[in-house]
Amino acid sequence: MTCAEYREWVAADVDGVVGSEAETVRHHLATCAACTRLRERQVAVRNLLRSRSLQQPAPLGLRTRVVAQLEEESQSRHGAPKRWLWARWVGLALLGATAAAVMILWNRDGSFAPLIESYDLASRGALQITFPASEPAELEAYYHKSPEQGFPEHVIDLSSKGFRLVGGALRDFPKRKARLTVYSDGQNMIVCDYQFAAAFPLALPASGGPIFFSRRGVNFCATRMGRNEVCVLATRMPMDLFRTLVGGPEPG
Amino acid sequence: MPNWESGDSSAFASEALPHLDRIYSAAFHLCGDSDRASDLVQETYLRAFRFFHQFEPGTNCRAWLLTILHNAFRNQYRADKRSPNPVDIEDPGVPFEALEASGSGNDPETLVLSEILDQEIVAALAELPEEFRSVIALIDLQELTYEEGARALGCPIGTVRSRLSRARHLLEQKLARYARERGYRLKGSG
């Protein structure tokens, strides 16, 4: 046994609970003055702790408080069935309210689901770009000439923000044809969608300023454009960067 | 005796309540504060009452209550920044070498501890890191066996053994410091 090992055992040695190590411990102490001194000091501390009256008296009234608390607990056990019935109705009501809230949120999220799916396809390079273009005016001319009804009327220029135009993608969204405009800065992507203001599920400020929100890890910026349109930008870049990027001047 | 109807409740009262003073004392040494110790004792007795069916009659009820006490303490107070000397729950402990370097390990004289006052011992104990305070409170002050201490602390017996060795060593150094500051006599110095 080394000195370092004995130091781990010294308390047990002093307390007489070294078990099968007893012989090893005795042998080490017989040859080590330093550990013998260590043992003596531990004996002194142990005896001091066990000889003094270090018990702290419980404050007056603590026993009464404990007993009162236990009586209350005991009584609540006997009253449990009634409470459970009451709690069950509250629980069911809460469950119903939660389910309703989930449905509402699901519907609100649901309207962004096709855009989230399109964004993720674009970020994997799997979104079919119907009209590749590097100039906004070029893509806008294509949109105006294309026979499908819908938005956008114009294409945002994000080149000053470091995002180059990749092109436009025509997508079948529920109840409408979407014209998605795709941008990239080489690392992050932004997909722009135009939606009908009347069908947009979130409240937009009367001032016309943008709102930022997240759905399923995708960050959105929505801005009212005129009476009937809402410009929605979607990205998975961090929200603070996204806000800094598009939060200043209104898109467009 | 409280007016409880069920047999379990009266059994709990006769088994557990007689230990209240000792449980409070352990709580005080863990918390270092009377108000929090009282709250901890109330919490301990409430939990013990709820789980009294898990207590095995004939075993050490005080050790069982101390296990609940230590669990409640760990849950409620260890994350509390107000707790004296909070340490990380996974802290492996202060190595002996570090203790030696800063205290009486280099001092050839052995301290005469008998002159140390009770309140000085309590104060020195309160200065120890929580894991050391706990092991001394349970093994030396509550006189649990190493097996009972291991159950209460939720650690292997080997950990109790080494932690108690360190704890006593550290406490002795703190007491030595108190003694020097107060000019108590040291063995060999007259």
CSV table of C-alpha atoms in Angstrom, one decimal, chain A residues 132-238:
chain,number,residue,atom,x,y,z
A,132,PRO,CA,-33.1,30.6,-64.0
A,133,ALA,CA,-32.3,34.3,-63.8
A,134,SER,CA,-29.6,36.6,-62.3
A,135,GLU,CA,-31.4,39.9,-62.9
A,136,PRO,CA,-34.7,40.7,-61.1
A,137,ALA,CA,-36.0,42.6,-64.1
A,138,GLU,CA,-35.5,39.6,-66.2
A,139,LEU,CA,-37.4,37.3,-63.9
A,140,GLU,CA,-40.1,39.8,-63.4
A,141,ALA,CA,-40.7,40.0,-67.2
A,142,TYR,CA,-41.0,36.3,-67.2
A,143,TYR,CA,-43.6,36.3,-64.4
A,144,HIS,CA,-45.6,38.9,-66.3
A,145,LYS,CA,-45.6,36.9,-69.4
A,146,SER,CA,-46.4,33.6,-67.8
A,147,PRO,CA,-50.0,32.6,-68.2
A,148,GLU,CA,-50.6,31.5,-64.5
A,149,GLN,CA,-52.6,33.9,-62.4
A,150,GLY,CA,-51.0,35.0,-59.2
A,151,PHE,CA,-48.1,36.9,-57.6
A,152,PRO,CA,-45.6,38.4,-57.6
A,153,GLU,CA,-46.0,41.5,-59.6
A,154,HIS,CA,-42.3,42.3,-58.9
A,155,VAL,CA,-39.1,40.6,-57.9
A,156,ILE,CA,-37.2,41.9,-54.9
A,157,ASP,CA,-33.5,42.8,-55.5
A,158,LEU,CA,-31.4,41.5,-52.6
A,159,SER,CA,-28.1,41.9,-54.3
A,160,SER,CA,-27.2,44.8,-52.0
A,161,LYS,CA,-27.6,42.4,-49.1
A,162,GLY,CA,-25.2,39.9,-50.6
A,163,PHE,CA,-27.9,37.5,-51.9
A,164,ARG,CA,-27.8,36.9,-55.7
A,165,LEU,CA,-30.9,35.8,-57.6
A,166,VAL,CA,-31.0,32.1,-58.5
A,167,GLY,CA,-34.3,32.1,-60.4
A,168,GLY,CA,-38.0,31.5,-60.2
A,169,ALA,CA,-39.9,28.3,-59.4
A,170,LEU,CA,-43.5,27.7,-60.2
A,171,ARG,CA,-45.1,25.5,-57.6
A,172,ASP,CA,-48.6,24.1,-57.0
A,173,PHE,CA,-49.6,25.2,-53.6
A,174,PRO,CA,-53.1,24.4,-52.1
A,175,LYS,CA,-55.6,26.6,-53.9
A,176,ARG,CA,-53.0,28.6,-55.8
A,177,LYS,CA,-50.1,28.6,-58.1
A,178,ALA,CA,-47.0,30.0,-56.3
A,179,ARG,CA,-44.2,31.8,-57.9
A,180,LEU,CA,-41.2,31.4,-55.6
A,181,THR,CA,-38.1,33.5,-56.1
A,182,VAL,CA,-35.0,31.9,-54.9
A,183,TYR,CA,-31.9,33.7,-53.6
A,184,SER,CA,-28.5,32.5,-52.3
A,185,ASP,CA,-25.4,34.1,-50.8
A,186,GLY,CA,-23.5,30.8,-51.3
A,187,GLN,CA,-24.2,29.7,-47.7
A,188,ASN,CA,-27.7,30.6,-46.9
A,189,MET,CA,-30.9,30.7,-49.0
A,190,ILE,CA,-33.9,32.9,-49.0
A,191,VAL,CA,-37.1,32.0,-50.8
A,192,CYS,CA,-39.7,34.7,-51.5
A,193,ASP,CA,-43.4,34.0,-51.8
A,194,TYR,CA,-46.3,36.3,-52.4
A,195,GLN,CA,-49.6,35.4,-50.7
A,196,PHE,CA,-53.1,36.8,-50.7
A,197,ALA,CA,-53.5,39.2,-47.8
A,198,ALA,CA,-57.0,38.0,-47.1
A,199,ALA,CA,-55.8,34.4,-46.6
A,200,PHE,CA,-52.7,35.3,-44.6
A,201,PRO,CA,-53.1,33.7,-41.2
A,202,LEU,CA,-51.2,36.3,-39.1
A,203,ALA,CA,-52.1,39.8,-38.1
A,204,LEU,CA,-49.9,42.4,-39.9
A,205,PRO,CA,-49.2,45.8,-38.5
A,206,ALA,CA,-51.3,48.7,-39.9
A,207,SER,CA,-48.0,50.7,-40.2
A,208,GLY,CA,-47.0,48.3,-43.0
A,209,GLY,CA,-43.7,47.2,-41.2
A,210,PRO,CA,-42.5,43.6,-41.4
A,211,ILE,CA,-43.2,40.9,-38.9
A,212,PHE,CA,-40.8,38.1,-38.1
A,213,PHE,CA,-41.8,34.7,-36.9
A,214,SER,CA,-40.6,31.1,-37.0
A,215,ARG,CA,-42.3,27.8,-38.0
A,216,ARG,CA,-40.6,24.4,-37.7
A,217,GLY,CA,-37.1,26.0,-37.6
A,218,VAL,CA,-37.7,28.2,-40.6
A,219,ASN,CA,-37.6,32.0,-40.0
A,220,PHE,CA,-40.0,34.2,-41.9
A,221,CYS,CA,-40.4,37.8,-42.6
A,222,ALA,CA,-43.8,39.0,-43.8
A,223,THR,CA,-44.5,42.4,-45.2
A,224,ARG,CA,-47.8,43.8,-46.5
A,225,MET,CA,-47.4,45.0,-50.1
A,226,GLY,CA,-50.4,47.1,-51.2
A,227,ARG,CA,-53.9,46.1,-50.4
A,228,ASN,CA,-53.9,42.5,-51.6
A,229,GLU,CA,-50.5,41.0,-51.2
A,230,VAL,CA,-48.1,39.9,-48.5
A,231,CYS,CA,-44.5,39.3,-49.3
A,232,VAL,CA,-43.1,36.4,-47.3
A,233,LEU,CA,-39.4,35.7,-47.1
A,234,ALA,CA,-38.3,32.3,-45.7
A,235,THR,CA,-34.9,31.2,-44.6
A,236,ARG,CA,-33.1,28.9,-42.2
A,237,MET,CA,-30.4,31.5,-41.5
A,238,PRO,CA,-30.3,32.6,-37.8
